[in-house]
Coordinates of C-alpha atoms in Angstrom, one line a residue:
M1 CA 28.9 -8.2 21.9
N2 CA 26.7 -7.2 25.2
S3 CA 23.1 -5.8 23.8
A4 CA 23.1 -2.8 26.4
S5 CA 26.1 -1.5 24.4
D6 CA 24.9 -2.0 21.1
P7 CA 23.4 1.1 19.6
S8 CA 21.1 -0.6 17.4
T9 CA 19.1 -1.6 20.5
P10 CA 16.7 1.1 21.9
S11 CA 16.8 2.5 25.3
P12 CA 14.0 2.0 27.8
V13 CA 12.6 5.3 27.2
E14 CA 12.7 4.6 23.2
H15 CA 11.0 1.4 23.7
R16 CA 8.2 3.1 25.7
L17 CA 8.0 5.8 23.2
N18 CA 7.9 3.3 20.4
E19 CA 5.2 0.9 22.1
A20 CA 3.0 4.7 22.8
D21 CA 3.4 5.3 19.1
Q22 CA 2.1 1.9 18.1
S23 CA -0.6 2.4 20.6
L24 CA -1.9 5.4 19.3
R25 CA -1.6 4.1 15.6
A26 CA -4.0 1.2 16.6
G27 CA -6.2 3.9 18.4
D28 CA -5.9 3.1 22.0
A29 CA -5.0 6.7 23.4
H30 CA -5.3 5.9 27.0
K31 CA -2.8 3.0 26.5
A32 CA -0.3 5.6 25.2
L33 CA -0.7 8.0 27.8
A34 CA -0.2 5.2 30.2
L35 CA 2.9 4.3 28.7
L36 CA 3.9 7.9 28.4
S37 CA 3.1 9.1 31.7
P38 CA 6.4 7.8 33.9
L39 CA 8.7 9.0 31.2
P40 CA 10.7 12.4 31.8
G41 CA 9.6 15.2 29.8
S42 CA 11.4 15.7 26.3
P43 CA 10.1 16.9 22.6
A44 CA 9.3 13.6 21.9
V45 CA 7.3 12.7 25.1
H46 CA 5.6 15.7 25.0
L47 CA 4.3 15.6 21.0
N48 CA 3.3 12.2 21.8
R49 CA 1.0 13.2 24.7
G50 CA -0.3 16.0 22.7
R51 CA -1.1 13.4 20.3
A52 CA -3.0 11.2 22.8
F53 CA -4.8 14.0 24.2
F54 CA -6.2 15.4 20.6
R55 CA -7.4 11.6 20.0
L56 CA -9.2 11.9 23.1
G57 CA -10.6 15.4 22.5
Q58 CA -8.8 17.0 25.3
Y59 CA -7.4 19.9 23.3
Q60 CA -6.5 21.9 26.3
D61 CA -4.1 19.4 27.6
A62 CA -3.0 18.9 23.9
A63 CA -2.2 22.4 23.0
A64 CA -0.3 22.0 26.6
E65 CA 1.9 19.1 25.3
L66 CA 2.6 20.2 22.1
E67 CA 3.7 24.1 23.3
K68 CA 6.3 21.9 25.4
A69 CA 7.2 20.0 22.5
T70 CA 7.8 23.0 20.1
L71 CA 11.5 23.8 20.1
P72 CA 12.3 27.5 19.9
F73 CA 13.7 27.3 16.4
G74 CA 11.7 24.8 14.8
G75 CA 8.1 24.4 13.4
H76 CA 5.5 24.4 16.0
A77 CA 4.2 20.8 17.3
V78 CA 0.8 21.6 16.0
A79 CA 1.9 21.1 12.4
A80 CA 3.5 17.8 13.2
I81 CA -0.3 16.2 13.9
I82 CA -2.2 17.8 10.9
D83 CA -1.6 14.9 8.8
E84 CA -2.9 12.3 11.5
A85 CA -5.8 14.4 12.2
V86 CA -6.6 14.4 8.7
A87 CA -6.3 10.9 8.0
L88 CA -8.5 10.4 11.4
R89 CA -11.0 13.0 9.4
R90 CA -10.7 15.1 12.4
R91 CA -9.5 18.5 9.8
A92 CA -12.4 20.3 11.7
D93 CA -11.8 19.1 15.0
L94 CA -8.0 20.9 15.0
L95 CA -9.6 24.2 15.3
H96 CA -10.2 23.5 18.6
L97 CA -6.7 22.7 19.0
F98 CA -5.7 26.1 17.7
S99 CA -8.0 27.7 19.8
E100 CA -6.3 26.4 22.6
S101 CA -3.0 26.8 21.6
R102 CA -3.4 30.6 20.8
K103 CA -4.5 31.1 24.1
I104 CA -0.8 30.0 25.1
A105 CA 0.6 31.8 22.2
P106 CA -1.7 34.2 20.8
Y107 CA 0.7 35.9 18.2
D108 CA 2.6 32.8 17.1
P109 CA 3.1 32.7 13.2
R110 CA 3.6 29.3 13.1
L111 CA -0.1 28.6 14.3
L112 CA -1.8 31.2 12.5
D113 CA -0.2 29.5 9.2
A114 CA -1.6 26.1 10.4
Q115 CA -5.0 27.6 11.3
G116 CA -5.5 29.3 8.0
S117 CA -4.5 26.1 6.1
I118 CA -6.9 24.2 7.9
L119 CA -9.7 26.9 7.4
M120 CA -8.4 26.7 3.7
H121 CA -9.3 23.3 3.7
L122 CA -12.7 23.5 5.3
G123 CA -13.6 26.1 2.7
R124 CA -13.4 28.8 5.0
F125 CA -11.6 31.1 2.6
D126 CA -12.2 34.7 4.3
E127 CA -11.4 33.3 7.6
A128 CA -8.4 31.8 6.3
E129 CA -6.9 34.8 5.1
V130 CA -7.3 36.8 8.0
C131 CA -4.8 34.7 9.7
L132 CA -2.6 34.4 7.1
R133 CA -2.4 38.8 6.8
E134 CA -2.2 38.2 10.7
S135 CA 0.9 36.2 10.4
L136 CA 2.2 38.3 7.6
K137 CA 2.4 40.9 10.2
R138 CA 4.6 39.1 12.4
R139 CA 6.7 37.9 9.6
P140 CA 6.6 40.2 7.2
N141 CA 7.3 38.4 3.6
D142 CA 7.5 35.3 4.9
K143 CA 7.7 32.7 1.9
G144 CA 6.0 29.8 3.4
T145 CA 3.0 32.4 4.5
L146 CA 2.6 34.0 1.0
N147 CA 2.5 30.7 -0.9
L148 CA -0.6 29.7 1.5
L149 CA -2.0 33.1 1.0
A150 CA -1.9 33.0 -2.9
M151 CA -3.3 29.5 -2.6
N152 CA -6.1 30.5 -0.6
L153 CA -6.6 33.8 -2.7
T154 CA -6.5 30.8 -5.8
E155 CA -9.6 29.0 -4.1
Q156 CA -11.5 32.4 -4.1
G157 CA -10.6 32.8 -7.9
R158 CA -8.6 35.6 -7.0
F159 CA -6.2 34.6 -9.8
D160 CA -4.6 37.9 -10.8
E161 CA -3.6 38.9 -6.9
A162 CA -2.3 35.0 -6.4
L163 CA -0.2 35.7 -9.5
S164 CA 1.0 38.7 -8.3
I165 CA 2.1 37.2 -5.0
L166 CA 4.2 34.3 -6.3
D167 CA 5.8 36.5 -9.1
G168 CA 7.1 38.5 -6.3
L169 CA 8.6 35.5 -4.8
R170 CA 10.2 34.7 -7.8
Q171 CA 11.5 38.1 -8.3
R172 CA 13.1 38.0 -4.8
A173 CA 14.6 34.1 -4.8
P174 CA 15.0 33.5 -8.9
E175 CA 17.1 30.5 -8.2
E176 CA 14.1 29.0 -6.3
W177 CA 11.7 26.4 -8.2
G178 CA 8.6 26.5 -5.7
P179 CA 7.0 29.7 -7.1
G180 CA 7.5 29.2 -10.5
C181 CA 5.6 26.1 -10.5
N182 CA 2.8 27.4 -8.4
M183 CA 2.6 30.2 -10.8
A184 CA 2.8 28.0 -14.0
A185 CA -0.2 25.5 -12.4
I186 CA -2.5 28.6 -11.8
L187 CA -1.8 30.2 -15.3
N188 CA -2.4 26.5 -16.9
N189 CA -5.6 25.7 -14.7
I190 CA -7.4 29.1 -15.9
G191 CA -6.4 28.7 -19.7
R192 CA -3.5 30.7 -19.9
L193 CA -1.5 27.9 -21.5
E194 CA 1.0 29.7 -23.1
D195 CA 2.3 31.8 -20.0
A196 CA 2.2 28.7 -18.0
A197 CA 4.9 27.2 -20.8
N198 CA 6.8 30.2 -20.9
I199 CA 7.1 30.0 -16.7
Y200 CA 7.7 25.9 -17.1
R201 CA 11.0 26.6 -19.7
E202 CA 12.2 29.1 -17.2
T203 CA 11.6 27.2 -14.1
I204 CA 12.4 23.4 -15.0
P205 CA 16.1 24.3 -15.5
L206 CA 16.4 25.1 -11.8
A207 CA 15.6 21.6 -10.6
P208 CA 15.1 19.2 -13.5
N209 CA 15.1 16.6 -11.4
E210 CA 12.3 17.6 -9.2
A211 CA 9.2 15.0 -9.4
A212 CA 6.6 17.5 -8.4
L213 CA 7.9 20.3 -10.8
R214 CA 8.0 17.8 -13.9
L215 CA 4.5 16.2 -13.0
N216 CA 2.6 19.7 -13.0
H217 CA 4.7 20.2 -16.4
S218 CA 3.5 16.9 -18.0
I219 CA -0.1 18.2 -17.0
A220 CA 0.4 21.7 -18.8
M221 CA 1.4 19.7 -21.7
L222 CA -1.2 16.8 -21.8
K223 CA -4.0 20.3 -21.0
S224 CA -2.3 22.0 -24.5
G225 CA -2.6 18.5 -26.4
R226 CA 0.7 17.9 -26.5
M227 CA -0.1 14.3 -25.7
A228 CA 3.0 12.3 -26.7
Q229 CA 5.4 14.3 -25.0
G230 CA 3.1 14.9 -21.6
W231 CA 2.6 11.5 -21.4
A232 CA 6.4 10.5 -21.1
E233 CA 6.7 13.6 -18.7
H234 CA 4.2 12.4 -16.9
E235 CA 5.9 9.3 -15.7
W236 CA 7.9 12.1 -13.0
R237 CA 4.7 10.9 -10.8
F238 CA 6.7 8.0 -9.7
G239 CA 8.7 10.4 -7.9
M240 CA 5.8 11.1 -5.9
P241 CA 4.1 9.5 -2.7
G242 CA 0.8 7.0 -3.7
H243 CA 2.1 5.5 -7.0
T244 CA 3.1 2.4 -7.6
N245 CA 5.9 0.6 -5.4
L246 CA 6.8 -2.1 -8.1
P247 CA 10.0 -2.0 -9.3
Q248 CA 10.7 0.8 -12.3
N249 CA 13.1 -1.7 -14.0
R250 CA 10.1 -4.0 -14.9
L251 CA 8.0 -1.1 -15.9
L252 CA 6.1 -1.8 -19.5
P253 CA 8.4 -0.1 -22.1
N254 CA 7.3 1.8 -25.4
I255 CA 5.5 -0.4 -27.7
T256 CA 7.8 -0.7 -30.6
P257 CA 7.9 -3.2 -33.5
F258 CA 11.0 -4.5 -31.7
L259 CA 9.1 -5.0 -28.2
N260 CA 8.2 -8.8 -28.2
L261 CA 5.0 -9.4 -25.9
E262 CA 4.4 -12.7 -27.0
G263 CA 3.3 -14.8 -24.1
K264 CA 4.6 -12.4 -21.8
R265 CA 2.3 -11.3 -19.0
V266 CA 1.7 -7.5 -18.5
L267 CA 0.3 -6.8 -15.0
V268 CA -2.0 -3.5 -15.3
T269 CA -2.5 -2.1 -11.9
Q270 CA -4.9 0.1 -10.6
E271 CA -3.0 3.8 -9.5
E272 CA -5.7 6.6 -9.1
G273 CA -9.4 7.0 -9.1
L274 CA -11.9 5.1 -10.9
G275 CA -12.6 7.0 -13.7
D276 CA -8.8 7.0 -14.9
T277 CA -9.1 3.1 -14.7
L278 CA -12.3 3.7 -16.6
M279 CA -10.7 6.1 -19.3
Y280 CA -7.6 4.1 -20.0
L281 CA -9.3 0.3 -20.3
R282 CA -9.2 1.4 -23.7
Y283 CA -5.8 0.2 -24.1
I284 CA -6.5 -3.4 -22.8
P285 CA -7.4 -4.5 -26.5
A286 CA -4.2 -3.1 -28.2
L287 CA -2.0 -4.4 -25.0
A288 CA -3.9 -8.0 -25.8
R289 CA -3.1 -7.7 -30.1
T290 CA 0.7 -7.5 -29.2
G291 CA 0.6 -11.1 -27.9
A292 CA 0.5 -10.3 -23.9
I293 CA -1.4 -12.0 -21.4
V294 CA -2.9 -9.1 -19.7
H295 CA -3.6 -9.7 -16.0
I296 CA -5.9 -6.5 -14.5
W297 CA -4.9 -6.1 -10.7
G298 CA -7.6 -3.7 -9.7
T299 CA -10.2 -2.8 -7.1
S300 CA -13.4 -5.3 -6.8
I301 CA -16.1 -2.3 -8.1
L302 CA -14.6 -2.5 -11.5
A303 CA -14.1 -6.3 -11.7
G304 CA -17.0 -7.2 -13.5
L305 CA -16.5 -4.3 -16.2
C306 CA -12.6 -5.2 -16.5
R307 CA -13.7 -9.0 -17.4
R308 CA -15.9 -7.8 -20.2
V309 CA -13.2 -5.8 -21.8
E310 CA -11.8 -7.1 -24.8
G311 CA -8.3 -8.8 -24.5
T312 CA -8.7 -9.3 -20.7
T313 CA -7.1 -12.4 -19.6
I314 CA -7.2 -12.6 -15.8
V315 CA -9.0 -9.8 -13.5
Q316 CA -7.7 -9.9 -9.6
H317 CA -8.6 -7.5 -6.8
G318 CA -6.4 -7.8 -3.5
G319 CA -4.3 -10.9 -2.8
E320 CA -0.7 -11.1 -3.2
T321 CA 1.5 -9.7 -6.0
P322 CA 1.2 -12.2 -8.9
D323 CA 3.9 -13.3 -11.2
Y324 CA 4.3 -10.9 -14.1
D325 CA 7.3 -10.1 -16.9
Y326 CA 6.0 -6.5 -17.2
H327 CA 3.7 -4.1 -15.0
C328 CA 2.1 -1.3 -15.9
P329 CA -0.3 1.1 -14.1
F330 CA -3.4 2.2 -16.1
I331 CA -2.3 5.9 -16.3
S332 CA 1.2 4.7 -18.0
L333 CA -0.8 2.8 -20.8
P334 CA -1.4 6.0 -22.9
R335 CA 2.7 6.7 -22.8
A336 CA 3.3 3.3 -23.8
F337 CA 1.1 3.3 -26.8
S338 CA 1.5 7.0 -27.8
A339 CA 3.8 6.3 -31.0
T340 CA 1.3 3.6 -32.1
P341 CA -1.8 3.8 -34.4
D342 CA -3.5 3.0 -30.9
A343 CA -2.2 6.1 -29.1
M344 CA -6.0 7.0 -28.3
G345 CA -6.9 3.0 -27.3
S346 CA -10.1 1.5 -29.0
P347 CA -12.8 3.5 -30.1
V348 CA -16.2 3.6 -27.9
P349 CA -18.0 1.7 -27.0
Y350 CA -14.7 -0.2 -25.2
L351 CA -16.8 -0.9 -22.3
K352 CA -20.0 -3.5 -22.3
A353 CA -22.5 -3.9 -19.5
D354 CA -23.8 -7.4 -18.2
P355 CA -26.4 -8.3 -20.8
V356 CA -28.5 -9.6 -18.1
K357 CA -28.4 -7.0 -15.9
V358 CA -29.5 -5.0 -18.7
L359 CA -32.3 -7.0 -19.6
Q360 CA -33.3 -6.8 -16.0
W361 CA -33.2 -2.9 -15.9
K362 CA -35.0 -2.9 -19.5
K363 CA -37.8 -4.8 -17.8
I364 CA -37.9 -2.6 -15.0
L365 CA -37.9 0.7 -16.8
H366 CA -40.0 -0.6 -20.1
S367 CA -43.0 1.7 -19.0
D368 CA -41.1 4.8 -19.1
R369 CA -41.4 6.3 -22.8
K370 CA -39.6 9.7 -21.4
L371 CA -36.5 10.9 -22.3
R372 CA -34.6 8.9 -19.6
V373 CA -31.5 11.3 -18.1
G374 CA -29.5 10.0 -15.2
L375 CA -28.1 12.8 -13.1
V376 CA -25.1 13.1 -11.0
W377 CA -24.2 16.3 -9.3
A378 CA -21.2 15.8 -7.1
G379 CA -18.1 13.7 -6.7
G380 CA -16.2 11.7 -3.9
A381 CA -14.7 13.8 -1.4
R382 CA -12.0 11.7 0.2
P383 CA -11.7 14.1 3.0
E384 CA -8.5 12.2 4.0
N385 CA -7.0 13.4 0.7
T386 CA -6.8 17.0 0.8
G387 CA -5.7 17.8 -2.5
A388 CA -8.6 15.4 -3.8
Q389 CA -11.1 17.3 -1.3
M390 CA -10.2 20.8 -2.8
V391 CA -10.9 19.7 -6.2
D392 CA -13.9 18.1 -5.6
R393 CA -15.5 21.0 -3.9
Q394 CA -14.8 22.9 -7.3
R395 CA -16.1 20.2 -9.3
S396 CA -19.2 19.2 -7.1
M397 CA -22.2 21.2 -7.1
P398 CA -25.4 20.7 -4.6
L399 CA -28.0 18.9 -5.9
S400 CA -30.4 22.4 -5.4
A401 CA -28.6 24.1 -8.4
L402 CA -30.1 21.6 -10.8
A403 CA -33.5 23.0 -9.4
P404 CA -34.1 24.8 -13.1
L405 CA -34.4 21.4 -14.5
A406 CA -36.9 19.8 -12.1
D407 CA -40.0 21.1 -14.7
L408 CA -38.7 20.1 -18.0
E409 CA -41.6 18.2 -19.8
G410 CA -40.9 14.8 -21.3
I411 CA -37.9 13.9 -19.1
S412 CA -37.9 11.4 -16.3
F413 CA -34.6 11.8 -14.2
Y414 CA -32.5 9.3 -12.5
S415 CA -30.1 9.6 -9.7
L416 CA -27.1 8.2 -10.3
Q417 CA -25.3 9.6 -7.5
K418 CA -24.1 7.5 -4.9
D419 CA -22.5 7.9 -1.1
E420 CA -23.2 11.1 1.1
P421 CA -24.4 13.7 -1.5
A422 CA -27.2 11.2 -2.6
L423 CA -28.8 12.3 0.7
Q424 CA -29.5 15.5 -0.9
R425 CA -32.2 14.0 -3.2
L426 CA -34.9 15.3 -1.6
D427 CA -33.7 18.9 -2.7
F428 CA -34.9 18.4 -6.1
P429 CA -38.2 20.3 -6.4
G430 CA -39.2 17.5 -9.2
Q431 CA -39.3 13.6 -9.4
L432 CA -36.2 12.1 -9.2
I433 CA -36.3 8.4 -9.2
D434 CA -33.6 6.5 -7.4
F435 CA -32.4 3.0 -8.0
M436 CA -28.7 3.6 -7.0
P437 CA -29.5 1.6 -3.5
Q438 CA -29.6 -1.4 -5.6
C439 CA -26.6 -0.5 -7.7
L440 CA -23.8 -2.5 -5.2
D441 CA -20.9 -1.9 -8.0
M442 CA -19.9 -0.3 -11.1
D443 CA -21.0 -3.5 -12.9
D444 CA -24.5 -2.6 -11.5
T445 CA -24.4 0.8 -12.5
A446 CA -23.4 0.2 -15.5
A447 CA -26.3 -2.1 -16.9
L448 CA -28.8 1.2 -15.5
V449 CA -26.8 3.3 -17.3
S450 CA -27.4 1.6 -20.5
C451 CA -30.7 1.6 -20.4
L452 CA -30.9 5.3 -20.1
D453 CA -30.9 8.2 -23.2
L454 CA -28.5 10.5 -21.6
V455 CA -26.6 11.2 -18.6
V456 CA -25.9 15.1 -16.9
S457 CA -22.7 14.5 -15.0
V458 CA -20.3 16.9 -13.3
D459 CA -16.7 15.7 -13.9
T460 CA -16.7 12.0 -12.0
S461 CA -15.9 8.8 -12.8
M462 CA -19.7 8.6 -14.4
V463 CA -18.7 10.6 -17.6
H464 CA -16.1 8.0 -18.0
L465 CA -18.4 5.0 -17.4
A466 CA -21.3 6.5 -19.9
G467 CA -18.5 7.9 -22.2
G468 CA -17.1 4.1 -22.8
L469 CA -20.3 2.6 -22.8
G470 CA -21.0 5.0 -26.0
K471 CA -23.8 6.8 -24.4
P472 CA -24.2 10.7 -24.8
V473 CA -22.9 12.9 -21.8
I474 CA -23.5 16.2 -20.9
M475 CA -20.8 17.1 -18.7
M476 CA -20.9 19.9 -16.4
D477 CA -17.3 21.1 -16.2
R478 CA -15.8 23.7 -13.5
F479 CA -13.8 26.7 -14.5
N480 CA -10.4 25.7 -14.5
N481 CA -11.0 22.2 -15.8
C482 CA -9.0 19.2 -15.8
W483 CA -6.2 18.6 -18.1
R484 CA -8.0 15.7 -20.2
W485 CA -11.0 18.1 -21.3
L486 CA -8.3 20.3 -23.0
H487 CA -9.0 24.0 -23.3
G488 CA -11.5 26.0 -25.1
R489 CA -13.6 22.9 -26.3
D490 CA -16.9 21.9 -26.0
D491 CA -16.4 18.1 -27.2
S492 CA -13.8 15.5 -26.3
P493 CA -11.4 13.4 -28.3
W494 CA -11.9 10.7 -25.4
Y495 CA -15.7 10.2 -26.0
P496 CA -17.3 11.4 -29.3
K497 CA -20.9 11.6 -27.7
M498 CA -19.6 13.9 -24.6
K499 CA -21.2 17.4 -24.8
I500 CA -19.0 19.8 -22.4
V501 CA -20.7 22.8 -20.7
R502 CA -18.4 24.8 -18.7
Q503 CA -18.2 27.8 -16.3
T504 CA -17.7 30.8 -17.0
R505 CA -17.4 32.4 -13.8
F506 CA -15.3 30.5 -11.0
R507 CA -17.2 28.4 -8.8
D508 CA -21.0 29.6 -10.4
W509 CA -23.1 26.8 -11.8
S510 CA -26.2 29.0 -12.7
D511 CA -24.7 29.6 -16.6
V512 CA -24.1 26.0 -16.7
V513 CA -27.2 24.8 -15.5
T514 CA -29.4 27.6 -18.2
R515 CA -27.2 25.9 -20.8
V516 CA -28.0 22.3 -19.9
R517 CA -31.6 23.2 -19.7
S518 CA -31.7 24.3 -23.0
L519 CA -29.6 20.7 -24.6
L520 CA -31.9 18.8 -22.8
E521 CA -34.9 20.6 -24.3
D522 CA -33.5 20.3 -27.7
A523 CA -32.8 16.4 -26.7
V524 CA -36.6 15.9 -26.1
S525 CA -37.6 17.8 -29.3
A526 CA -35.3 15.4 -31.1
Q527 CA -36.5 12.3 -29.7

């Protein structure tokens, strides 16, 4: 067949568009524009020109091209580049683009919604609300805008207002699952667990195969302590992006007396954050006792700790997919063991620091006879991940919020903070000893933590590291806490030496810090 008539062969225009897209992905916006300049105008051409101008910071030109790319009855083309801008960590630059776009179409509700969404992601909630309410004047009762407004109100702690909006959407469209899912998630977050369960019971029949709905439901069950059912339901996450791409038919089944794993290679894989991996490493000894060959394929920063977990045979980071009989993401290990005596994994301490590194830190710290307290005040922001960034904004605090601890007698404070928030250490009015530049991975940090008496941290991987090492932990927790800390408890079944101090007011750390100060005074007295 002649290739010119082959429908699978791209046309010259399609070929140039593909080349321009590849150039943009490679970061060469100038080359992309050169490829696009001779092409006749079309939505695809204007969109890619807009992408290129945005990358170059030419927002007026980008706005003009994106306006031409927008179809009369479709979404605004600005929305098409939001994910790209977020991945480039240029979320704030979108506001310059919106400003130029609104000069062209000042009352386009699609632009108002997009601008409101980005302002919300940036934590500028009042401005976001103005945009969204302006949009609703143009499109009263628009479902998408109302959902965004409910999300924005939730981020401000105005939960009743958000729930009222979502309940109204449920009443208007009782056949749709989205409002019920969002409503139940808010109820679960603020501790109204039974109300959330009732909403899920009504909503799941509307979309029983919707992964996002079922995953949210699993989190509600886990937070209420229904662990076995929650872990089984949590497997719905595989229907969402960002999880394992290994074949589902080789996923490790539930451990039963009838499952023979003797000599079978089980590939245990990194899935989400470091905290999850540190938490679920407790299941590795039980997995090894089945006779399985345990091959951990994870991240280099945890490799040293993984090697010292009892039962680990092989630790790999990077490289090609190794041979295996079954694979199991770390987060699926609790599900696999949920009907066994090892449902909670090994008791602490199941993590062990490098004894040579521990000895080195003991020598460095030997002259410090005070209570040695590690401090962590912020998690990893991950600005390229909108959901993670918004959670981090709630779980993290500025170091200045811990100023009331600075004058405590009999305590030496050690920073365990990494990344950009570590630059705040000068905001602490007392002495804050900082050895973290010498800690190149979690193995180094584990050795330092082993030489401390106590760790005070927000909800980050540090609480799992310290808890897994068997160290006492005071966790400063946000109002709408993570499922794993359950509800209404100040202790944890995962880490027996943990004390949870939770916000009593949304986004307000003052009461938490006051109670932490009291606990530290008690610890000094008991020393």
